[in-house]
mmCIF file of C-alpha atoms and ligand atoms in Angstrom:
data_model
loop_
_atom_site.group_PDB
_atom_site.id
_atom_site.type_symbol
_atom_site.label_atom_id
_atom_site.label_comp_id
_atom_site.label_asym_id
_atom_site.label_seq_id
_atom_site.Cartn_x
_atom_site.Cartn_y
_atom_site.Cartn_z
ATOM 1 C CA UNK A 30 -44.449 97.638 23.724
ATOM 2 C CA UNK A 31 -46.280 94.432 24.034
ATOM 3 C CA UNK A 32 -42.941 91.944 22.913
ATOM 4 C CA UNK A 33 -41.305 94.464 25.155
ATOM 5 C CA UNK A 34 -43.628 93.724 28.178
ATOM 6 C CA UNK A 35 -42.877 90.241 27.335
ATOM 7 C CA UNK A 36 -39.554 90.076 27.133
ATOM 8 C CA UNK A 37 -39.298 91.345 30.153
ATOM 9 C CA UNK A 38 -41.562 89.398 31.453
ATOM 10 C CA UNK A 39 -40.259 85.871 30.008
ATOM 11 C CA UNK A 40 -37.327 86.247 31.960
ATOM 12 C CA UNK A 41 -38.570 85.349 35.292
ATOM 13 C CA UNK A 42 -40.940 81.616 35.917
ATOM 14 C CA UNK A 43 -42.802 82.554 39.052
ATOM 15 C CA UNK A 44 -46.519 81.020 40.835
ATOM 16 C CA UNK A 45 -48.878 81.675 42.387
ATOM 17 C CA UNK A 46 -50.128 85.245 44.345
ATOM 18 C CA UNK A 47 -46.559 86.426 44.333
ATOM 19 C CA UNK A 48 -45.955 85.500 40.848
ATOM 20 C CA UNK A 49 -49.097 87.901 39.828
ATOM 21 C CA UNK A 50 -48.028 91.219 42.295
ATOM 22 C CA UNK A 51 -44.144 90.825 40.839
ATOM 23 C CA UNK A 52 -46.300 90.198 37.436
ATOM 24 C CA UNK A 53 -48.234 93.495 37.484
ATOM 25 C CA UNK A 54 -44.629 95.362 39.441
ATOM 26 C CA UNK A 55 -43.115 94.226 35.917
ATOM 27 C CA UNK A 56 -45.570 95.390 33.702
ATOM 28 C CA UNK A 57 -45.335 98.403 35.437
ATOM 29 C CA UNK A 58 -41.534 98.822 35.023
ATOM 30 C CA UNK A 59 -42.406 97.986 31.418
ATOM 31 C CA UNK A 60 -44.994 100.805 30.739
ATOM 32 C CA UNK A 61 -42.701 103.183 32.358
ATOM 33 C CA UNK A 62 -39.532 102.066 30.575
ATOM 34 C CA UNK A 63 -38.466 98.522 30.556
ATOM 35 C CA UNK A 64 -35.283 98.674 28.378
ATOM 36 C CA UNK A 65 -36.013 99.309 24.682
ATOM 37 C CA UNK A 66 -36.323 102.225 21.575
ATOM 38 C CA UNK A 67 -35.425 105.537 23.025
ATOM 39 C CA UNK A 68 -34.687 104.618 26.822
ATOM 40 C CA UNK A 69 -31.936 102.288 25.545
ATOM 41 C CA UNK A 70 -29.929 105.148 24.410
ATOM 42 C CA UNK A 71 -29.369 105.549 28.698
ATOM 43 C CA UNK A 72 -28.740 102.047 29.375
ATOM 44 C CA UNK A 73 -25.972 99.578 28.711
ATOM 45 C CA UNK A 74 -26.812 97.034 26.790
ATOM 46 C CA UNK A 75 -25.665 94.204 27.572
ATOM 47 C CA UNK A 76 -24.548 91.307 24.706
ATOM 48 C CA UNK A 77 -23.519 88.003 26.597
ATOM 49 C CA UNK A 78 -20.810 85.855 23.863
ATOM 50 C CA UNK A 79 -19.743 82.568 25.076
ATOM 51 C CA UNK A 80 -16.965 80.621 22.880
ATOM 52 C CA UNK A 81 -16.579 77.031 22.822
ATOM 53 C CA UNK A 82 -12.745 77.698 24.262
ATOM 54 C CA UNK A 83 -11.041 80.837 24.565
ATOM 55 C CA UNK A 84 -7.861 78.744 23.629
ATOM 56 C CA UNK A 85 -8.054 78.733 19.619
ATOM 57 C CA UNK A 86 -6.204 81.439 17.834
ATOM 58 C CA UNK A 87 -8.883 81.965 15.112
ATOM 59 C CA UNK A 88 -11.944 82.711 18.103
ATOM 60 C CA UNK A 89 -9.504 85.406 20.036
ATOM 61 C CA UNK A 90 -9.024 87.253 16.465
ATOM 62 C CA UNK A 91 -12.631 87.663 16.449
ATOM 63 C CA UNK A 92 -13.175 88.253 19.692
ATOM 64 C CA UNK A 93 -10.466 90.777 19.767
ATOM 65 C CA UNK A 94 -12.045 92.588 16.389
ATOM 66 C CA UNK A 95 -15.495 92.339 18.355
ATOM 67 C CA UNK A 96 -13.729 94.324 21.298
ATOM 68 C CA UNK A 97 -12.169 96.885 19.220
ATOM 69 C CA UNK A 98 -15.260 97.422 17.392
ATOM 70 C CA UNK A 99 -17.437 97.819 20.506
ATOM 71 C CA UNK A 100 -15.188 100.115 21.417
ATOM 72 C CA UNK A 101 -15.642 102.294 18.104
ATOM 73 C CA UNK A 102 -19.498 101.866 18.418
ATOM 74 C CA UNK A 103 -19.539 103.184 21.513
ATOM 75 C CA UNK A 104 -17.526 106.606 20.866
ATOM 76 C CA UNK A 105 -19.436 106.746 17.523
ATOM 77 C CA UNK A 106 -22.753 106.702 18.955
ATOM 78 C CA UNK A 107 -24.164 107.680 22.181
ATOM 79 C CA UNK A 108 -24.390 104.234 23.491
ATOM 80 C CA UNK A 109 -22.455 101.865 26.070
ATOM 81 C CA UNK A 110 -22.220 98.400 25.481
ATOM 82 C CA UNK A 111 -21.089 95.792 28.444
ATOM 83 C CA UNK A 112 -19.553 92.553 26.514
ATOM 84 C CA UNK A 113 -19.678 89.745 28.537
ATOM 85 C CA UNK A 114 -17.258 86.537 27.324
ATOM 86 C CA UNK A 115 -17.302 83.622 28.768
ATOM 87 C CA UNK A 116 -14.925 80.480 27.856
ATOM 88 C CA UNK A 117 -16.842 77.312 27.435
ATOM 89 C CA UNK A 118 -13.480 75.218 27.500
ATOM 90 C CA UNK A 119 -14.754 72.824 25.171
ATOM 91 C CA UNK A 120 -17.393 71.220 27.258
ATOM 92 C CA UNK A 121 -21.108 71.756 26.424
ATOM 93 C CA UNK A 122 -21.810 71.389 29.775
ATOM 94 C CA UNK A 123 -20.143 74.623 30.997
ATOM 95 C CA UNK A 124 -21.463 76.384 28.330
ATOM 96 C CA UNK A 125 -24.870 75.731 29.200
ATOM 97 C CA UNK A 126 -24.332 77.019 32.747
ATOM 98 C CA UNK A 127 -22.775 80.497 31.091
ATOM 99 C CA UNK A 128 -25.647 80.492 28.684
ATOM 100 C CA UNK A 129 -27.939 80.435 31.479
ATOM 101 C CA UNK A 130 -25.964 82.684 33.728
ATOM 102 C CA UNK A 131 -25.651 85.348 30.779
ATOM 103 C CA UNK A 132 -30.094 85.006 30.793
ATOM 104 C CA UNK A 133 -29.813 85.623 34.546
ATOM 105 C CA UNK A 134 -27.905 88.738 34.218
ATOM 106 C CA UNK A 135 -30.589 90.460 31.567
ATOM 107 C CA UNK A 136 -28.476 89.709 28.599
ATOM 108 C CA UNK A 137 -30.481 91.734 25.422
ATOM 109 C CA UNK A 138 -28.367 89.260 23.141
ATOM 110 C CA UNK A 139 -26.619 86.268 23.087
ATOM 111 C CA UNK A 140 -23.815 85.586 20.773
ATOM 112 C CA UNK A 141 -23.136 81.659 20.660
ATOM 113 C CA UNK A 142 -19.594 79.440 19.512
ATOM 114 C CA UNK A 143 -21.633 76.662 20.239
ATOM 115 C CA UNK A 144 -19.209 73.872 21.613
ATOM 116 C CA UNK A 145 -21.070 70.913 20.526
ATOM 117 C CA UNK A 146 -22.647 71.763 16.646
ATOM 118 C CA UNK A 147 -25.438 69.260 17.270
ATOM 119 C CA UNK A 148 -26.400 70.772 20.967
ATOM 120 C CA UNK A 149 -27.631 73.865 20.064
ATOM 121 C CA UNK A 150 -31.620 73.138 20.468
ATOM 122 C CA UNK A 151 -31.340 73.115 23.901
ATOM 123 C CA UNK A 152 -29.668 76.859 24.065
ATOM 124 C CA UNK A 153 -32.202 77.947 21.114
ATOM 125 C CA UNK A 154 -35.107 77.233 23.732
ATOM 126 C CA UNK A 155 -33.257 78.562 26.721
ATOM 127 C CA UNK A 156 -32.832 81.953 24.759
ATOM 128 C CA UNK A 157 -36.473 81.954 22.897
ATOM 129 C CA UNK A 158 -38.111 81.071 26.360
ATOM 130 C CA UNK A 159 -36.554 84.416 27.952
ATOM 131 C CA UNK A 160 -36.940 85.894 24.256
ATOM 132 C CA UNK A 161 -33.443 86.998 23.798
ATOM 133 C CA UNK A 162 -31.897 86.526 20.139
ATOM 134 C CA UNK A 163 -29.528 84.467 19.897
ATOM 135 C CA UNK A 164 -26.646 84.534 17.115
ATOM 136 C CA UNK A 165 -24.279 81.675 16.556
ATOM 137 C CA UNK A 166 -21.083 82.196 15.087
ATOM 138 C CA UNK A 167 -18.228 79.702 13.587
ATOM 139 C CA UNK A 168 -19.689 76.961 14.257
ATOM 140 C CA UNK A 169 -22.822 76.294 12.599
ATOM 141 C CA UNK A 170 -25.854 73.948 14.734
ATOM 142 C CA UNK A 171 -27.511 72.108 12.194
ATOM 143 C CA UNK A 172 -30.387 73.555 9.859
ATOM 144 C CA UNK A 173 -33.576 72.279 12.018
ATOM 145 C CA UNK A 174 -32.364 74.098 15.239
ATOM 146 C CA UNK A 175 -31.420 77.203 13.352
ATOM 147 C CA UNK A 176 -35.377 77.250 11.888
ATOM 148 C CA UNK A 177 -36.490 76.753 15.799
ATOM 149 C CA UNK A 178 -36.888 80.260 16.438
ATOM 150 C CA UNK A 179 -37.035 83.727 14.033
ATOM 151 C CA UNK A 180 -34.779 85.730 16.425
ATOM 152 C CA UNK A 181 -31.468 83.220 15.845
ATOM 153 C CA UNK A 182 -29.269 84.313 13.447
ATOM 154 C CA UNK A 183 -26.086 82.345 12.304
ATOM 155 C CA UNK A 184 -22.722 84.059 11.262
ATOM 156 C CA UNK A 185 -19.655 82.301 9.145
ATOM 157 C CA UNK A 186 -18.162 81.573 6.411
ATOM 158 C CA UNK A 187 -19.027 78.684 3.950
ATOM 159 C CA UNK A 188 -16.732 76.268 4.435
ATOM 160 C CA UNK A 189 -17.130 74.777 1.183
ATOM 161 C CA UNK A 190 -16.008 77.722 -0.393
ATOM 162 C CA UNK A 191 -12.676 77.478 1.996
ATOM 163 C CA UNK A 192 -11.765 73.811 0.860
ATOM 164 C CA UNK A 193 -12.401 75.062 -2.673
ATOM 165 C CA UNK A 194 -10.043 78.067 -2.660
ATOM 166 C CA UNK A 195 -7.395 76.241 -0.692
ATOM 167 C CA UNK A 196 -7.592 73.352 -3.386
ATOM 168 C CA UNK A 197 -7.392 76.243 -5.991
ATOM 169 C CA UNK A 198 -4.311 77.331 -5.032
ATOM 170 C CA UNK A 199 -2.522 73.941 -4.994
ATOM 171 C CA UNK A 200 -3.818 73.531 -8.527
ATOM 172 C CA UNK A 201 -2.702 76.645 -9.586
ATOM 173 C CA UNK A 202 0.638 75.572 -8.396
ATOM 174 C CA UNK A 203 0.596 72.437 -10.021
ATOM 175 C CA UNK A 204 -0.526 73.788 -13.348
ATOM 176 C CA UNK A 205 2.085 76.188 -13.054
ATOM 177 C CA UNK A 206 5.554 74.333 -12.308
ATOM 178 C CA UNK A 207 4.082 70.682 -12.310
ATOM 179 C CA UNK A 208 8.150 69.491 -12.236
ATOM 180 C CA UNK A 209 8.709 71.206 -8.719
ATOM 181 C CA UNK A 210 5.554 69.963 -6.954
ATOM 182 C CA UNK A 211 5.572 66.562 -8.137
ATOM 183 C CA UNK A 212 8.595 65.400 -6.355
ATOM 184 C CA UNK A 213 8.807 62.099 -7.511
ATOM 185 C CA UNK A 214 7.660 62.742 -11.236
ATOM 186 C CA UNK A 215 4.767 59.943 -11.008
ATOM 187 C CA UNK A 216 2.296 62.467 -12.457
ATOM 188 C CA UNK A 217 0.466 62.222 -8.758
ATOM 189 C CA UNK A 218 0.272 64.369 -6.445
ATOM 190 C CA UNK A 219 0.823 62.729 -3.298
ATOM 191 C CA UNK A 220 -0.727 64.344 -0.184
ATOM 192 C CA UNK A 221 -1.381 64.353 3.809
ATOM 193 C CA UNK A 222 -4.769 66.090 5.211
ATOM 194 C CA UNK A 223 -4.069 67.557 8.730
ATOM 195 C CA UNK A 224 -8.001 67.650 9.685
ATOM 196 C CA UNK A 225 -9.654 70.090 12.529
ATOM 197 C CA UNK A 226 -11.801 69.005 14.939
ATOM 198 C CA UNK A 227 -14.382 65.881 14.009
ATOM 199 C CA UNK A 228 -17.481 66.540 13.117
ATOM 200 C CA UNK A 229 -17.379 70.116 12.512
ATOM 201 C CA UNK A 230 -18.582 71.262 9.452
ATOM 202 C CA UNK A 231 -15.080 73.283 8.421
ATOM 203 C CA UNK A 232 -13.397 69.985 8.971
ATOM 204 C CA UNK A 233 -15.643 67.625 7.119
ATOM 205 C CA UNK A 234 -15.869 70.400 4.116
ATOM 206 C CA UNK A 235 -12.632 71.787 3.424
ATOM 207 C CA UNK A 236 -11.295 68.438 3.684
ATOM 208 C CA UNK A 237 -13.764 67.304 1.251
ATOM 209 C CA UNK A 238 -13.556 70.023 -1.308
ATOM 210 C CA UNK A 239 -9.823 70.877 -1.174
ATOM 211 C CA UNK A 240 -9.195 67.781 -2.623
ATOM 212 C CA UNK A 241 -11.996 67.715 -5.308
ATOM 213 C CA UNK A 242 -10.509 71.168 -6.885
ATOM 214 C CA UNK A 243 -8.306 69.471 -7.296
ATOM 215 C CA UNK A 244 -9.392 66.056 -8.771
ATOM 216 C CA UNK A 245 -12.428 67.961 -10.834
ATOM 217 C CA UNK A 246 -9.487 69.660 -12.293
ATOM 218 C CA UNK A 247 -8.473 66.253 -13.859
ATOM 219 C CA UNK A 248 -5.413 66.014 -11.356
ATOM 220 C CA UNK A 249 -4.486 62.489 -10.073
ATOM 221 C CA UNK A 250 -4.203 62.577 -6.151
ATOM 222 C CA UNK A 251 -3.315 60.153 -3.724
ATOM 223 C CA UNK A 252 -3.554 60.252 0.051
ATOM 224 C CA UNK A 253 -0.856 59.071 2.305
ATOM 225 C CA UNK A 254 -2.691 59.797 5.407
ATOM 226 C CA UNK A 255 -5.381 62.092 7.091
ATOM 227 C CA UNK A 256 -5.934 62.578 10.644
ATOM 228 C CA UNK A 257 -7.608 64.884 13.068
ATOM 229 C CA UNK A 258 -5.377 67.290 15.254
ATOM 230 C CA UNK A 259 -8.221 69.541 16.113
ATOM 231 C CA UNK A 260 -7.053 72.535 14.904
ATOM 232 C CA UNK A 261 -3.993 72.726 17.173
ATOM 233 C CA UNK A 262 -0.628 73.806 16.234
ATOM 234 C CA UNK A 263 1.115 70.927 19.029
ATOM 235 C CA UNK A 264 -1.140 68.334 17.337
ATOM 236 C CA UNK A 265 -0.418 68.811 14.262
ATOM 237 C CA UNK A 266 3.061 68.951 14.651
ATOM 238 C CA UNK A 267 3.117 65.672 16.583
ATOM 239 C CA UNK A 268 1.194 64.245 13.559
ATOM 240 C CA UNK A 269 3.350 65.289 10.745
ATOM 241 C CA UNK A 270 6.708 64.031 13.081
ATOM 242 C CA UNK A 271 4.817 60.716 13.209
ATOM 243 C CA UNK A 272 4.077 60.834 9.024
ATOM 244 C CA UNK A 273 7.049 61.990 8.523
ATOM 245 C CA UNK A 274 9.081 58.703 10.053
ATOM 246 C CA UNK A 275 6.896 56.407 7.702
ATOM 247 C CA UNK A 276 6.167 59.236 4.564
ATOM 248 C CA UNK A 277 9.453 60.919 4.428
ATOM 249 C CA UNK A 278 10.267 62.350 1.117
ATOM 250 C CA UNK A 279 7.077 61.201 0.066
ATOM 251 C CA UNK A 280 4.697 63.672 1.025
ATOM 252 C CA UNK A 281 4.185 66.341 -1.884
ATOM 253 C CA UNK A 282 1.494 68.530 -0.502
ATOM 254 C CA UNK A 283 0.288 69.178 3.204
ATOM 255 C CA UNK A 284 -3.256 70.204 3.137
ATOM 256 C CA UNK A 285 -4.606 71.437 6.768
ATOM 257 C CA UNK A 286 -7.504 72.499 7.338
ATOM 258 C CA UNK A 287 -6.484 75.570 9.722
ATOM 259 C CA UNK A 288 -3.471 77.639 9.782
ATOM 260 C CA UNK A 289 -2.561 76.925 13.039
ATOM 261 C CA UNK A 290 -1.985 73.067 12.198
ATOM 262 C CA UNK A 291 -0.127 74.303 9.073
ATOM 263 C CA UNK A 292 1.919 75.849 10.941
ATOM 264 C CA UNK A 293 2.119 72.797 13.280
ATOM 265 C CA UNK A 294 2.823 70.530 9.852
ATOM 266 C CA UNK A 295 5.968 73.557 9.329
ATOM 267 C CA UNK A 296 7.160 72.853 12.937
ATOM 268 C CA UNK A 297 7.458 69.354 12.603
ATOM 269 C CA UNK A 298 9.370 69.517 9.136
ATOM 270 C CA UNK A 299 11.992 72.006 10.703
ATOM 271 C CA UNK A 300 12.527 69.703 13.701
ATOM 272 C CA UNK A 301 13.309 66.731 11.451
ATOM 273 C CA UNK A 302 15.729 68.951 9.548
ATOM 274 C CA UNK A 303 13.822 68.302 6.160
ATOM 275 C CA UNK A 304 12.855 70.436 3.082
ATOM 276 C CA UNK A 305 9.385 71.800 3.308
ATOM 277 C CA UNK A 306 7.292 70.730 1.160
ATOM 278 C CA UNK A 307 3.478 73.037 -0.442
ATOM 279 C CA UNK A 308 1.703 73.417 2.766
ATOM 280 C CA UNK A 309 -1.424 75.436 2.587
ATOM 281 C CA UNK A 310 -3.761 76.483 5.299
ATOM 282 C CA UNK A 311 -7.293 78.398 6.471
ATOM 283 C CA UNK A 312 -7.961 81.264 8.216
ATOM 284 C CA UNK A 313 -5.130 84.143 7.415
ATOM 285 C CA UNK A 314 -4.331 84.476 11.261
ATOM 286 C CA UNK A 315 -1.259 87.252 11.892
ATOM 287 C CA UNK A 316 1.380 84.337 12.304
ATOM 288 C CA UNK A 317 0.266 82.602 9.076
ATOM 289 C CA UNK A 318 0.593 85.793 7.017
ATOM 290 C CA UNK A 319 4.408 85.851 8.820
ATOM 291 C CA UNK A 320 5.108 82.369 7.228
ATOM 292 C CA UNK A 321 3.420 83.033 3.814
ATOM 293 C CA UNK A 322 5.778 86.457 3.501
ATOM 294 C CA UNK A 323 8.662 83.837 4.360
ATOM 295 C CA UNK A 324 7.660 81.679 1.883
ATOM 296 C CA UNK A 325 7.066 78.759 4.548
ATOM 297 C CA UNK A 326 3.335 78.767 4.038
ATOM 298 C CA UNK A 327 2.383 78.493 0.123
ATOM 299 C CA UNK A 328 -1.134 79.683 0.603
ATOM 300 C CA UNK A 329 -3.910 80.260 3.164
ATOM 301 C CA UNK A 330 -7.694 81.557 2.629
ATOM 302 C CA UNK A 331 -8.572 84.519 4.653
ATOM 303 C CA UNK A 332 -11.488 83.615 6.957
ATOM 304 C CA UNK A 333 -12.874 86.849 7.557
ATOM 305 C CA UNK A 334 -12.786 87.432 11.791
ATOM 306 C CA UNK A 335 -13.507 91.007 10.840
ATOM 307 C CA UNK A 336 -16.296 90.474 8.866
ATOM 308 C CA UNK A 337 -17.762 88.049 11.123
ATOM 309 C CA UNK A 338 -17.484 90.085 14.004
ATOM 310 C CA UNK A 339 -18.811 93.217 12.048
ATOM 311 C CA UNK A 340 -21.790 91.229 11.190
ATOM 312 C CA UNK A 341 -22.411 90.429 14.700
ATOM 313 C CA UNK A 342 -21.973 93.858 16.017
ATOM 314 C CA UNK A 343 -24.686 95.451 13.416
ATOM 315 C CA UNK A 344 -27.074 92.425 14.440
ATOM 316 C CA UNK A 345 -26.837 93.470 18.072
ATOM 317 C CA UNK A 346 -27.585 97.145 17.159
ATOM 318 C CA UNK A 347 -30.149 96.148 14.905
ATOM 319 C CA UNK A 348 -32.047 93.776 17.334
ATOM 320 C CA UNK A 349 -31.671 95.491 20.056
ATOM 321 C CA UNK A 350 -33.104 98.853 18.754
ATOM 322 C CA UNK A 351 -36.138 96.846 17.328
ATOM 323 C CA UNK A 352 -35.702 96.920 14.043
ATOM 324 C CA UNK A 353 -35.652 93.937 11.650
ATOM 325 C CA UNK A 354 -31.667 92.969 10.801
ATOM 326 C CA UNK A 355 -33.225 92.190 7.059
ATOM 327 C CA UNK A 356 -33.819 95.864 6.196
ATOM 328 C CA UNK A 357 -30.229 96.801 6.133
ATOM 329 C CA UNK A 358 -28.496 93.303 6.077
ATOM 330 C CA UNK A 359 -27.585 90.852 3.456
ATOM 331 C CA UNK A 360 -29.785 87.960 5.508
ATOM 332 C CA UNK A 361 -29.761 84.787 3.564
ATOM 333 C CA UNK A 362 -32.907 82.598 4.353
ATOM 334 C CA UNK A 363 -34.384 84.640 6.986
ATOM 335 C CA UNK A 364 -31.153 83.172 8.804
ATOM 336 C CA UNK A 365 -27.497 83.054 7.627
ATOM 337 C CA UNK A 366 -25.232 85.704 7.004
ATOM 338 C CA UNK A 367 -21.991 84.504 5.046
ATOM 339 C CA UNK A 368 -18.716 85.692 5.035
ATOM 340 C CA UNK A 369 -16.783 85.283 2.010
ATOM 341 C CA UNK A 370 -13.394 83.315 2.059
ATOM 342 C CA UNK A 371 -10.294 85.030 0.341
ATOM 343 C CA UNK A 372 -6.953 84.094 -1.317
ATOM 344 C CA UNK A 373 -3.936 84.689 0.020
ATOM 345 C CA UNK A 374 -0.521 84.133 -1.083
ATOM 346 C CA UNK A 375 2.784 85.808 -1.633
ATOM 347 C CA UNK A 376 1.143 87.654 -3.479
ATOM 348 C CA UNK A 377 -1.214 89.948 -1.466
ATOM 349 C CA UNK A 378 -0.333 88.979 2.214
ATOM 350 C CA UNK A 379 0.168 92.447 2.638
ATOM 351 C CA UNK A 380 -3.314 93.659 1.836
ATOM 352 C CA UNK A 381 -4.483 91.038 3.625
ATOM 353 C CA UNK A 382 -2.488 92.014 6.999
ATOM 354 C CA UNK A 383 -3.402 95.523 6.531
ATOM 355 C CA UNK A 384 -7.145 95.360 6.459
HETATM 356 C C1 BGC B 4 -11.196 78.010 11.949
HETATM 357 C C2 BGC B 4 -10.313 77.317 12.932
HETATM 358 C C3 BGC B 4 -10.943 77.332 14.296
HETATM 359 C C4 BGC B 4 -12.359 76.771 14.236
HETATM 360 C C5 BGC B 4 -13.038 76.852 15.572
HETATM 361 C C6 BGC B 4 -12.574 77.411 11.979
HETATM 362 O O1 BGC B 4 -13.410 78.136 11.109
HETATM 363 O O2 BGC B 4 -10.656 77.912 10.651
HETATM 364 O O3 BGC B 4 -9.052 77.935 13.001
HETATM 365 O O4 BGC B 4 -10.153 76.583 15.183
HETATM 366 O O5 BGC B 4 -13.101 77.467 13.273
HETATM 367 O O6 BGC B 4 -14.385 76.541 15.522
HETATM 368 CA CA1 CA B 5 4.023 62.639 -7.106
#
């Protein structure tokens, strides 16, 4: 009752004589059923998730599993959940404001796709100061402002593991029909590196490790280029065009570091009328999965929306009903909970797209 009296409390800054009456109102409220253990079964609660755009094909899957989910939690159990989303359009800035609005409306939790990965100490106060948890997702603040607070939680995949699947599966192919991958039969494997956006960590580590499965592997690899097209399909495909006018025939392998730029990467080799070459993505999105049944895409590596936005879910129930996430959950350093990354192929699309 006592963190309940405070969090209630928290919410509000006030002075002076009126600050004490609305004070000792609250407290009141609290004692006699401030939202928490059994009273929340007859409120909403309400979970506030603001994305760093709404315009990225990988955040709507989750969002839309999250939806779906809440949904199914709410027909399962006697409880009603109000998701709020707001769409940070890719400007910490805004996102602040909807952080702060989402405090102002009595959100119990906050789920967070930070915009800026190095920004997030000032939203970790904001949420500790009105004591509402906090749970970042995707994209991952660095370590110190994760340890600011106990209530913050962090959900994703490890995008090492990504790069190091996705290199896999180039290597695989290479080992397998060496002939038909190396194009120009210089025993090199000549590659372009479609990068997302700079600075985050999927970008910096898939694009790191893709390549070193391949080169720990004893595989000689040369880059023709590498650029950033921030994990957009029009980018990307006005990169490749641009490669492709001073690299064409050249290019062996197109590594990108999302399936949305692969895609892009696919795009541009149709519109120049030339033979595809191995292009491998991230994520497993439902257009991706389309290209790898075609045969367009060689490989992606599922990153698991589902799983992410399951883990967020049973966080919210768990936090909000007072009980400690770690009991039930698979909590990694008081903190992290991590997704694992999948293969995917021609070979088992199809599970894949029917999870
Ligand atoms: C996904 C990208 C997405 C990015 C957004 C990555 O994990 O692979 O598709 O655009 O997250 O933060
Ligand atoms: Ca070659």
């Amino acid at each position: 009752m006592i963190r309940t009296i405070k969090n209630c409390c928290s919410r509000w800054r006030l002075k002076g004589r009126a600050a004490s009456l609305l004070l000792a109102v609250l407290l009141l409220a609290a004692l006699t059923g401030c939202r928490a253990g059994e009273d929340r079964k007859n409120s909403a609660l309400r979970v506030g998730v603001a994305l760093y755009t709404q315009d990225d094909t990988f955040i709507s899957t989750i969002v839309q599993d999250l939806e779906r989910m809440v949904q199914e939690a709410e027909s399962e159990k006697d409880l009603k959940i109000n998701l709020f989303t707001a769409d940070g359009r890719s400007n910490q800035t805004t996102q602040l404001e909807q952080v702060d609005r989402f405090l102002a409306k009595g959100c119990d939790v906050l789920c967070v796709n930070v915009v800026d990965r190095t920004a997030a100490a000032v939203i970790v106060d904001k949420a500790e100061e009105a004591g509402v948890p906090l749970i970042f997702f995707n994209r991952q603040p660095v370590a110190e402002d994760i340890q600011r607070w106990e209530r913050i939680y962090y959900v994703g995949a490890s995008a090492q593991e990504g790069g190091t699947i996705q290199g896999q599966i180039v290597l695989d192919a290479w080992t397998e029909d060496q002939e038909k991958l190396d194009r120009n039969g210089d025993g090199v494997l000549q590659y372009v590196m479609l990068e997302g956006e700079p600075g985050h960590q999927d970008t910096l580590l898939r694009t790191e490790y893709s390549v070193k499965a391949l080169t720990d592997a004893g595989v000689e690899v040369e880059k023709l280029a590498s650029d950033t097209a921030n994990w957009n399909r029009g980018q990307a495909a006005a990169k490749t065009a641009q490669w492709l006018t001073e690299f064409a025939g050249q290019i062996e392998v197109v590594f990108a570091n999302n399936d949305d730029m692969a895609l892009g990467a696919i795009d541009a080799f149709h519109e120049a009328g030339l033979e595809l070459p191995m292009v491998v993505g991230v994520d497993a999105t439902a257009p991706a999965l389309e290209a790898v049944k075609t045969g367009e895409l060689s490989g992606t590596v599922l990153n698991d929306a589902q799983g992410i936005a399951r883990a967020m879910l049973d966080l919210v129930l768990e936090l909000t009903a007072g009980r400690d996430p770690a009991d039930t959950m698979d909590i990694v350093e008081d903190h992290y909970i991590w997704l694992p990354y999948q293969r995917v192929t021609l070979e088992n699309w199809e599970d894949v797209r029917k999870r």
